[in-house]
Coordinates of C-alpha atoms and ligand atoms in Angstrom, one line a residue:
M1 CA 81.9 46.1 36.3
N2 CA 81.2 49.8 36.2
T3 CA 77.8 51.4 36.3
T4 CA 77.6 52.0 32.5
A5 CA 78.3 48.4 31.8
V6 CA 75.6 47.2 34.3
I7 CA 73.1 49.6 32.7
A8 CA 74.1 48.3 29.2
V9 CA 73.7 44.6 30.3
T10 CA 70.4 45.4 32.0
A11 CA 69.2 47.1 28.9
I12 CA 70.2 44.3 26.6
I13 CA 68.6 41.7 28.9
T14 CA 65.4 43.8 29.2
T15 CA 65.3 44.2 25.4
A16 CA 65.8 40.5 24.9
I17 CA 63.1 39.6 27.4
C18 CA 60.7 42.1 25.7
M19 CA 61.5 40.7 22.3
I20 CA 60.9 37.1 23.5
A21 CA 57.7 38.3 25.1
V22 CA 56.6 40.0 21.8
L23 CA 57.5 36.9 19.8
V24 CA 55.7 34.6 22.2
W25 CA 52.6 36.9 22.2
D26 CA 52.7 37.2 18.4
R27 CA 53.0 33.5 18.0
Y28 CA 50.2 32.9 20.5
H29 CA 48.0 35.5 18.8
R30 CA 48.6 34.0 15.3
Q31 CA 47.9 30.5 16.6
S32 CA 44.7 31.6 18.3
K33 CA 43.8 33.6 15.1
S34 CA 44.3 30.5 12.9
E35 CA 42.4 28.4 15.5
R36 CA 39.5 30.9 15.3
M37 CA 39.7 30.7 11.5
M38 CA 39.7 26.9 11.6
N39 CA 36.7 27.0 14.0
V40 CA 34.8 29.3 11.6
I41 CA 35.8 27.0 8.6
N42 CA 34.7 23.9 10.6
Q43 CA 31.4 25.6 11.5
V44 CA 30.7 26.6 7.9
R45 CA 31.6 23.0 6.8
H46 CA 29.4 21.6 9.5
E47 CA 26.5 23.8 8.4
R48 CA 27.1 22.8 4.8
F49 CA 27.1 19.1 5.7
E50 CA 23.9 19.7 7.8
S51 CA 22.1 21.5 5.0
Q52 CA 23.3 18.8 2.5
A53 CA 22.0 16.1 4.8
I54 CA 18.7 17.8 5.1
L55 CA 18.5 18.2 1.3
A56 CA 19.4 14.6 0.8
A57 CA 16.8 13.4 3.3
L58 CA 14.0 15.3 1.6
D59 CA 11.4 13.3 -0.3
L60 CA 11.3 16.3 -2.7
G61 CA 13.7 17.2 -5.5
I62 CA 15.4 20.5 -4.9
I63 CA 17.5 22.4 -7.5
A64 CA 19.0 25.9 -7.0
Y65 CA 20.1 28.2 -9.8
G66 CA 22.1 31.3 -8.9
S67 CA 21.6 34.9 -10.0
D68 CA 23.8 34.2 -13.0
D69 CA 21.3 31.4 -13.9
H70 CA 23.9 28.7 -13.4
L71 CA 23.3 25.5 -11.4
L72 CA 24.3 25.9 -7.8
T73 CA 23.1 22.6 -6.3
A74 CA 20.7 19.7 -6.8
N75 CA 19.9 17.0 -4.3
N76 CA 19.9 13.3 -5.1
K77 CA 16.1 13.0 -5.2
A78 CA 16.0 15.6 -8.0
R79 CA 18.7 13.7 -9.9
T80 CA 16.9 10.4 -9.6
M81 CA 13.5 11.9 -10.7
L82 CA 14.7 13.9 -13.7
Y83 CA 16.5 12.5 -16.6
E84 CA 19.1 15.3 -16.7
I85 CA 19.6 18.6 -14.8
P86 CA 21.0 21.2 -17.1
E87 CA 23.7 23.7 -16.0
A88 CA 21.7 26.7 -17.2
F89 CA 18.3 27.7 -15.9
Q90 CA 17.0 28.7 -19.3
E91 CA 17.8 25.2 -20.6
F92 CA 16.0 23.7 -17.6
C93 CA 12.9 25.7 -18.5
Q94 CA 13.2 24.6 -22.2
I95 CA 13.3 20.9 -21.3
Y96 CA 10.8 20.7 -18.4
G97 CA 8.6 23.8 -19.0
E98 CA 7.9 24.0 -22.7
E99 CA 4.6 22.1 -22.8
N100 CA 3.2 22.9 -19.4
G101 CA 3.5 26.7 -19.7
I102 CA 6.3 27.0 -17.1
R103 CA 8.7 28.6 -19.5
A104 CA 6.2 31.1 -20.8
S105 CA 5.2 32.1 -17.3
I106 CA 8.8 32.6 -16.2
L107 CA 9.5 34.7 -19.3
L108 CA 6.5 36.9 -18.3
G109 CA 8.3 37.5 -15.1
N110 CA 6.1 35.5 -12.7
E111 CA 7.8 34.8 -9.4
Y112 CA 6.0 31.6 -8.5
V113 CA 5.3 29.1 -11.3
T114 CA 4.0 25.6 -11.2
G115 CA 3.1 22.9 -13.7
V116 CA 3.1 19.1 -14.4
Y117 CA 5.8 17.4 -16.3
V118 CA 5.0 13.9 -17.7
S119 CA 7.8 11.5 -18.4
G120 CA 6.8 8.0 -19.5
D121 CA 4.3 6.7 -17.0
R122 CA 5.4 9.1 -14.2
S123 CA 4.1 12.6 -13.5
F124 CA 6.1 15.3 -11.7
R125 CA 4.9 18.6 -10.2
I126 CA 7.5 21.2 -10.9
T127 CA 7.4 24.4 -8.9
I128 CA 9.8 27.3 -9.5
Q129 CA 10.2 30.2 -7.1
R130 CA 12.3 33.3 -7.8
Q131 CA 14.2 34.0 -4.6
K132 CA 17.0 36.1 -3.0
L133 CA 19.5 33.5 -2.4
A134 CA 22.0 35.6 -0.4
G135 CA 19.6 36.8 2.3
E136 CA 16.9 39.5 2.3
S137 CA 19.3 42.4 1.9
S138 CA 20.7 41.0 -1.3
R139 CA 19.9 42.6 -4.7
Y140 CA 20.4 39.3 -6.6
Y141 CA 17.7 36.8 -7.4
G142 CA 18.1 33.1 -8.2
H143 CA 15.6 30.3 -8.7
I144 CA 14.6 27.4 -6.5
V145 CA 13.1 24.5 -8.3
M146 CA 11.0 21.9 -6.4
V147 CA 10.2 18.6 -8.0
Q148 CA 7.5 16.2 -6.5
D149 CA 6.6 12.8 -7.9
I150 CA 2.8 12.9 -8.0
T151 CA 2.2 9.6 -10.0
A152 CA 0.7 7.8 -6.9
I153 CA -1.5 10.8 -6.1
E154 CA -2.7 11.1 -9.7
N155 CA -3.4 7.3 -9.9
Q156 CA -5.3 7.4 -6.6
E157 CA -7.4 10.3 -7.9
R158 CA -8.1 8.5 -11.2
R159 CA -9.1 5.3 -9.3
R160 CA -11.4 7.3 -7.0
K161 CA -13.1 9.0 -10.0
E162 CA -13.5 5.6 -11.8
F163 CA -14.9 4.1 -8.6
V164 CA -17.5 6.8 -8.2
A165 CA -18.4 6.5 -11.9
N166 CA -18.7 2.7 -11.5
V167 CA -20.8 2.9 -8.3
S168 CA -23.2 5.4 -9.9
H169 CA -23.5 3.3 -13.1
E170 CA -24.1 0.1 -11.1
L171 CA -26.7 1.7 -9.0
K172 CA -28.4 3.5 -11.8
T173 CA -29.0 0.3 -13.9
P174 CA -31.2 -1.5 -11.5
L175 CA -32.8 1.8 -10.4
T176 CA -33.8 2.6 -14.0
T177 CA -35.4 -0.9 -14.3
I178 CA -37.3 -0.5 -11.1
K179 CA -38.5 2.9 -12.1
S180 CA -39.6 1.9 -15.6
W181 CA -41.4 -1.3 -14.5
S182 CA -43.2 0.4 -11.7
E183 CA -44.2 3.3 -14.0
S184 CA -45.6 1.0 -16.6
L185 CA -47.5 -0.9 -13.9
L186 CA -49.0 2.3 -12.5
D187 CA -49.8 3.8 -16.0
W188 CA -51.6 0.9 -17.5
G189 CA -50.2 -2.5 -16.3
V190 CA -52.3 -2.9 -13.2
D191 CA -55.5 -2.3 -15.1
E192 CA -54.7 -4.1 -18.3
K193 CA -52.4 -7.0 -17.4
D194 CA -53.5 -10.3 -15.9
A195 CA -52.4 -11.5 -12.5
A196 CA -49.5 -13.5 -13.9
G197 CA -48.2 -10.5 -15.9
I198 CA -48.4 -8.2 -12.9
K199 CA -46.6 -10.8 -10.7
A200 CA -43.8 -11.2 -13.3
D201 CA -43.3 -7.4 -13.4
I202 CA -43.2 -7.2 -9.6
Q203 CA -40.7 -10.1 -9.6
R204 CA -38.4 -8.1 -11.9
I205 CA -38.6 -5.1 -9.6
Y206 CA -37.9 -7.3 -6.6
D207 CA -34.9 -8.9 -8.3
D208 CA -33.4 -5.5 -9.1
S209 CA -33.9 -4.3 -5.5
L210 CA -32.0 -7.4 -4.3
R211 CA -29.2 -6.6 -6.7
M212 CA -29.0 -3.0 -5.3
E213 CA -29.1 -4.3 -1.8
Q214 CA -26.2 -6.7 -2.6
L215 CA -24.2 -4.0 -4.2
V216 CA -24.7 -1.6 -1.3
S217 CA -23.7 -4.3 1.3
D218 CA -20.6 -5.2 -0.8
L219 CA -19.6 -1.6 -1.0
L220 CA -20.1 -1.1 2.7
L221 CA -17.9 -4.2 3.5
L222 CA -15.2 -2.9 1.1
S223 CA -15.3 0.5 2.6
S224 CA -15.0 -0.9 6.2
I225 CA -12.0 -3.0 5.1
D226 CA -10.4 0.1 3.4
S227 CA -10.8 2.2 6.6
Q228 CA -9.6 -0.7 8.7
G229 CA -12.9 -0.6 10.5
V230 CA -14.0 -4.1 9.7
Q231 CA -15.0 -6.1 12.9
V232 CA -13.4 -9.5 13.0
D233 CA -13.4 -12.1 15.7
I234 CA -10.2 -14.1 15.3
Q235 CA -10.3 -17.7 16.6
H236 CA -8.3 -20.9 16.1
I237 CA -10.1 -22.4 13.0
V238 CA -10.2 -25.8 11.4
L239 CA -10.4 -24.6 7.8
D240 CA -11.5 -27.9 6.3
R241 CA -14.6 -27.9 8.5
V242 CA -15.5 -24.4 7.3
A243 CA -14.9 -25.5 3.6
R244 CA -17.0 -28.6 4.1
S245 CA -19.9 -26.8 5.6
V246 CA -19.9 -24.0 2.9
T247 CA -19.8 -26.6 0.2
E248 CA -22.7 -28.5 1.7
R249 CA -24.7 -25.3 2.0
L250 CA -24.2 -24.6 -1.7
L251 CA -25.2 -28.1 -2.9
P252 CA -28.8 -27.1 -3.8
Q253 CA -27.5 -24.2 -5.9
A254 CA -25.2 -26.6 -7.9
E255 CA -28.0 -29.2 -8.2
E256 CA -30.3 -26.6 -9.7
R257 CA -27.7 -26.3 -12.5
K258 CA -27.3 -30.1 -12.6
Q259 CA -23.6 -29.7 -11.6
H260 CA -21.5 -32.1 -9.5
L261 CA -20.1 -30.3 -6.5
S262 CA -17.9 -32.2 -4.0
F263 CA -15.5 -31.5 -1.1
T264 CA -12.4 -33.6 -0.3
R265 CA -9.9 -33.2 2.5
L266 CA -6.5 -34.3 1.3
G267 CA -4.6 -34.4 4.5
K268 CA -4.6 -33.4 8.2
L269 CA -4.7 -29.6 8.4
P270 CA -3.1 -27.5 11.1
L271 CA -5.2 -24.8 12.7
I272 CA -5.2 -21.3 11.4
Y273 CA -6.1 -17.9 12.9
G274 CA -9.3 -16.7 11.3
D275 CA -12.7 -15.0 11.5
R276 CA -15.3 -17.7 10.7
V277 CA -17.7 -15.3 9.0
A278 CA -15.0 -13.8 6.8
L279 CA -13.6 -17.3 5.9
E280 CA -17.1 -18.5 4.9
R281 CA -17.5 -15.4 2.8
I282 CA -14.2 -16.1 1.0
L283 CA -15.1 -19.7 0.2
S284 CA -18.7 -19.1 -0.6
N285 CA -17.8 -16.3 -3.1
L286 CA -15.3 -18.7 -4.8
I287 CA -17.7 -21.7 -4.9
T288 CA -20.7 -19.5 -6.0
N289 CA -18.6 -18.1 -8.9
A290 CA -17.6 -21.6 -9.9
I291 CA -21.3 -22.6 -10.0
K292 CA -22.4 -19.4 -11.8
Y293 CA -19.7 -19.5 -14.5
T294 CA -19.6 -23.2 -15.2
Q295 CA -22.1 -24.6 -17.7
Q296 CA -25.1 -26.8 -16.7
G297 CA -24.0 -30.3 -15.8
G298 CA -20.4 -29.1 -15.1
K299 CA -18.1 -30.3 -12.3
I300 CA -16.8 -28.3 -9.3
S301 CA -14.4 -29.8 -6.8
V302 CA -13.3 -28.3 -3.5
Y303 CA -10.1 -29.6 -1.9
A304 CA -8.4 -28.7 1.4
N305 CA -4.8 -29.5 2.3
S306 CA -1.6 -28.1 3.8
L307 CA 1.8 -27.4 2.3
F308 CA 4.8 -26.6 4.6
D309 CA 3.3 -24.1 7.1
E310 CA 0.3 -23.0 5.0
V311 CA -3.2 -24.4 4.7
Y312 CA -5.0 -24.0 1.4
V313 CA -8.4 -24.5 -0.2
K314 CA -8.6 -25.1 -3.9
V315 CA -11.8 -24.6 -5.9
I316 CA -11.6 -26.2 -9.4
D317 CA -14.3 -26.0 -12.1
N318 CA -14.5 -27.2 -15.6
G319 CA -16.1 -24.1 -17.0
E320 CA -14.9 -21.7 -19.7
G321 CA -11.8 -20.5 -17.9
I322 CA -10.2 -17.1 -17.8
K323 CA -7.4 -15.8 -20.2
S324 CA -4.1 -15.3 -18.4
E325 CA -4.1 -11.6 -19.4
Y326 CA -7.1 -11.1 -17.0
H327 CA -5.8 -13.0 -14.1
E328 CA -4.8 -9.9 -12.2
E329 CA -7.6 -7.7 -13.3
I330 CA -10.5 -9.9 -12.2
F331 CA -9.5 -9.1 -8.6
S332 CA -10.1 -5.4 -9.3
R333 CA -13.3 -3.7 -8.2
F334 CA -16.1 -3.8 -10.7
F335 CA -14.1 -5.9 -13.2
R336 CA -16.3 -8.4 -15.1
L337 CA -15.7 -10.6 -18.1
D338 CA -18.6 -9.9 -20.4
T339 CA -18.3 -13.4 -22.0
T340 CA -19.3 -15.0 -18.7
G341 CA -22.6 -13.1 -18.6
S342 CA -22.0 -12.0 -15.0
R343 CA -24.7 -9.4 -15.2
L344 CA -27.3 -12.0 -15.9
F345 CA -26.4 -13.7 -12.6
G346 CA -26.8 -10.4 -10.8
G347 CA -23.0 -10.1 -10.3
T348 CA -21.6 -6.9 -9.0
G349 CA -17.9 -7.4 -10.0
L350 CA -17.0 -6.9 -6.4
G351 CA -16.9 -10.5 -5.2
L352 CA -13.3 -11.4 -6.0
S353 CA -11.9 -8.1 -4.7
I354 CA -13.7 -8.8 -1.4
V355 CA -12.2 -12.3 -1.4
R356 CA -8.7 -10.8 -1.9
E357 CA -9.1 -8.2 0.8
L358 CA -10.5 -10.7 3.3
T359 CA -7.7 -13.1 2.5
N360 CA -5.1 -10.4 3.0
L361 CA -6.7 -9.6 6.4
H362 CA -5.8 -13.2 7.3
R363 CA -2.1 -12.8 6.2
G364 CA -3.1 -15.1 3.3
R365 CA -2.9 -14.9 -0.5
I366 CA -4.9 -16.0 -3.5
E367 CA -3.7 -17.6 -6.8
L368 CA -5.5 -18.4 -10.0
K369 CA -4.5 -21.0 -12.5
S370 CA -6.6 -21.0 -15.7
E371 CA -6.6 -20.9 -19.4
I372 CA -9.5 -20.4 -21.8
G373 CA -11.3 -23.7 -22.3
E374 CA -9.6 -25.3 -19.4
G375 CA -11.7 -24.2 -16.4
C376 CA -10.5 -22.3 -13.3
E377 CA -8.5 -23.3 -10.3
F378 CA -8.6 -20.7 -7.5
I379 CA -6.4 -21.4 -4.5
V380 CA -6.5 -19.5 -1.2
F381 CA -3.5 -20.0 1.2
F382 CA -3.6 -19.1 4.9
P383 CA -0.6 -19.3 7.2
S384 CA -0.8 -21.9 10.0
L385 CA -1.1 -20.9 13.7
A386 CA 2.6 -21.8 14.1
K387 CA 3.7 -19.6 11.1
V388 CA 1.8 -16.5 12.3
R389 CA 3.3 -17.0 15.9
R390 CA 6.8 -17.4 14.5
D391 CA 6.5 -14.2 12.5
V392 CA 5.0 -12.3 15.4
L393 CA 7.6 -13.5 17.8
I394 CA 10.4 -12.4 15.5
D395 CA 8.6 -9.0 15.0
L396 CA 8.1 -8.5 18.7
A397 CA 11.7 -9.4 19.6
G398 CA 12.7 -6.7 17.0
H399 CA 10.3 -4.2 18.8
N400 CA 8.0 -4.0 15.8
V401 CA 4.4 -3.2 16.4
I402 CA 1.8 -5.8 15.4
D403 CA -1.2 -4.1 14.0
D404 CA -3.3 -6.7 12.2
A405 CA -6.0 -8.8 13.7
C406 CA -4.4 -12.2 13.2
G407 CA -1.0 -11.0 14.4
K408 CA -2.7 -9.5 17.5
A409 CA -4.5 -12.8 18.3
A410 CA -1.1 -14.6 18.0
E411 CA 0.5 -11.9 20.2
Q412 CA -2.2 -12.5 22.8
D413 CA -1.6 -16.3 22.8
I414 CA 2.2 -15.8 23.1
R415 CA 1.8 -13.3 25.9
S416 CA -0.5 -15.5 28.0
F417 CA 1.8 -18.6 27.3
L418 CA 4.9 -16.7 28.4
K419 CA 2.9 -15.0 31.2
I420 CA 4.1 -11.6 30.0
K421 CA 2.3 -8.6 31.6
D422 CA 4.8 -5.8 30.9
D423 CA 6.4 -5.1 27.5
R424 CA 9.8 -4.8 29.2
E425 CA 9.5 -8.5 30.0
W426 CA 9.8 -9.5 26.3
P427 CA 12.8 -11.7 25.6
Q428 CA 15.4 -9.6 23.7
H429 CA 17.2 -10.9 20.6
L430 CA 15.5 -14.3 20.3
T431 CA 17.5 -16.8 18.2
L432 CA 15.6 -18.9 15.7
Q433 CA 16.1 -22.0 17.9
E434 CA 14.6 -20.2 20.9
V435 CA 11.6 -19.2 18.7
E436 CA 11.1 -22.8 17.6
L437 CA 11.5 -23.9 21.3
I438 CA 8.7 -21.5 22.4
L439 CA 6.5 -22.6 19.5
D440 CA 7.0 -26.3 20.2
K441 CA 6.2 -25.8 23.9
M442 CA 3.1 -23.8 23.0
S443 CA 1.8 -26.5 20.6
G444 CA 2.7 -29.2 23.1
V445 CA 0.6 -27.5 25.8
E446 CA -2.3 -26.9 23.4
Q447 CA -2.4 -30.5 22.3
N448 CA -2.5 -31.7 25.9
N449 CA -5.5 -29.4 26.6
Ligands
ADP1 P1 -19.2 -11.0 -10.1 O1 -20.1 -10.4 -9.1 O2 -19.3 -10.5 -11.5 O3 -19.2 -12.5 -10.1 P2 -16.4 -11.3 -9.1 O4 -15.5 -10.3 -8.6 O5 -16.8 -12.4 -8.2 O6 -17.7 -10.5 -9.7 O7 -15.8 -11.9 -10.4 C1 -15.3 -11.1 -11.4 C2 -15.4 -11.7 -12.8 O8 -14.5 -12.8 -12.9 C3 -16.7 -12.3 -13.1 O9 -17.6 -11.3 -13.6 C4 -16.4 -13.4 -14.1 O10 -16.4 -12.8 -15.4 C5 -15.0 -13.8 -13.7 N1 -15.0 -15.1 -13.0 C6 -15.0 -15.2 -11.6 N2 -14.9 -16.5 -11.3 C7 -15.0 -17.2 -12.4 C8 -14.9 -18.6 -12.8 N3 -14.9 -19.6 -11.8 N4 -14.9 -19.0 -14.1 C9 -15.0 -18.0 -15.0 N5 -15.0 -16.7 -14.8 C10 -15.0 -16.3 -13.5

């Protein structure tokens, strides 16, 4: 091969190698470019998913309208709260902002507008903010709408106002009587009335001061329950003994009204977790009500029994009874049925709400069966020791925190029985059979003690 041929072959081979290198490089470059693009797309997609997840998790409805006033996005919360979300911002303002002034305010060019929209029995706070949606440097403005369900807050505020008005009214009534009777005594009564007349006036003043004292002590008790500051001493309680002793203590009150008051235990009752003073308060409120609101010569029967894993006390009277439409309301604070003449008996309308709160504190519940003319049957149910322990064991095995007094007492019993000092020693994933086995062993040991 001559030199020219060698040069030509070399040139061809070099060109071929160069072309292959360029092709490989180009392919590599394109691949890495598309990889980079894919990465950017994935990142954008990821960020979009993230922001959608954040929007979906918010307990606030969020709607965004773009600079062309068309709907950009709305989270699920907004869709569940509002009946419809229009495509155009103007239409949104027409539907949700006509009566509360939002629309007018937006038309006036305000950048931050808020108002309440009422739909049926629910209220929503709607806040609209004019905002640059494409960053600070953008010239285009859109609108962000925030929707918050404020029904619960409004109800709470209304109840608070009613409560303050009720307390003021209830305190004012006896205070006015005390003031007017003492004024008339000071003005002329002491000089002109005889001893019996003066004593009667002082008695009225005394009775009203007792009523005020009762009201204040009921309010203090309710407020300490509300703030979870009520002091309870939870013990193992034989409920029928408590019911019997409360009934016996109230016998003189029933005899005064010539009523027949009796207590009967219908079966053997398992123990419950309870605070003796609170349980006495529950039962004495129910029995006192039965005495107050049953006619002279009436009959009041108190029964104690158990059903499955609950213990209950029933207070039955043959008084006037309560219409079913009031069965829920009579447990509300300050609710009184005028027909029963509660005021005459010095009632505060707080007794049954205290009964319900104290019963809840024992993981119990209260039921009322009554119709007008058929008397009343109030039944308070409390879970047995074994039921509370079973529920607590299941909760603890599921790493739930026990935060009520009865639950804590049961937790304490279980801890000392299983000799658990450290939380890490708690048995994991207890089966129901294992729970029952622990409960059986616990009650076996307690019966032998
Ligand atoms: P009060 O201090 O007025 O007795 P409660 O909260 O104990 O307040 O009771 C609320 C209302 O329920 C009472 O005012 C009364 O009208 C009615 N009530 C309660 N117990 C009975 C009952 N056994 N029979 C008829 N009405 C009752």
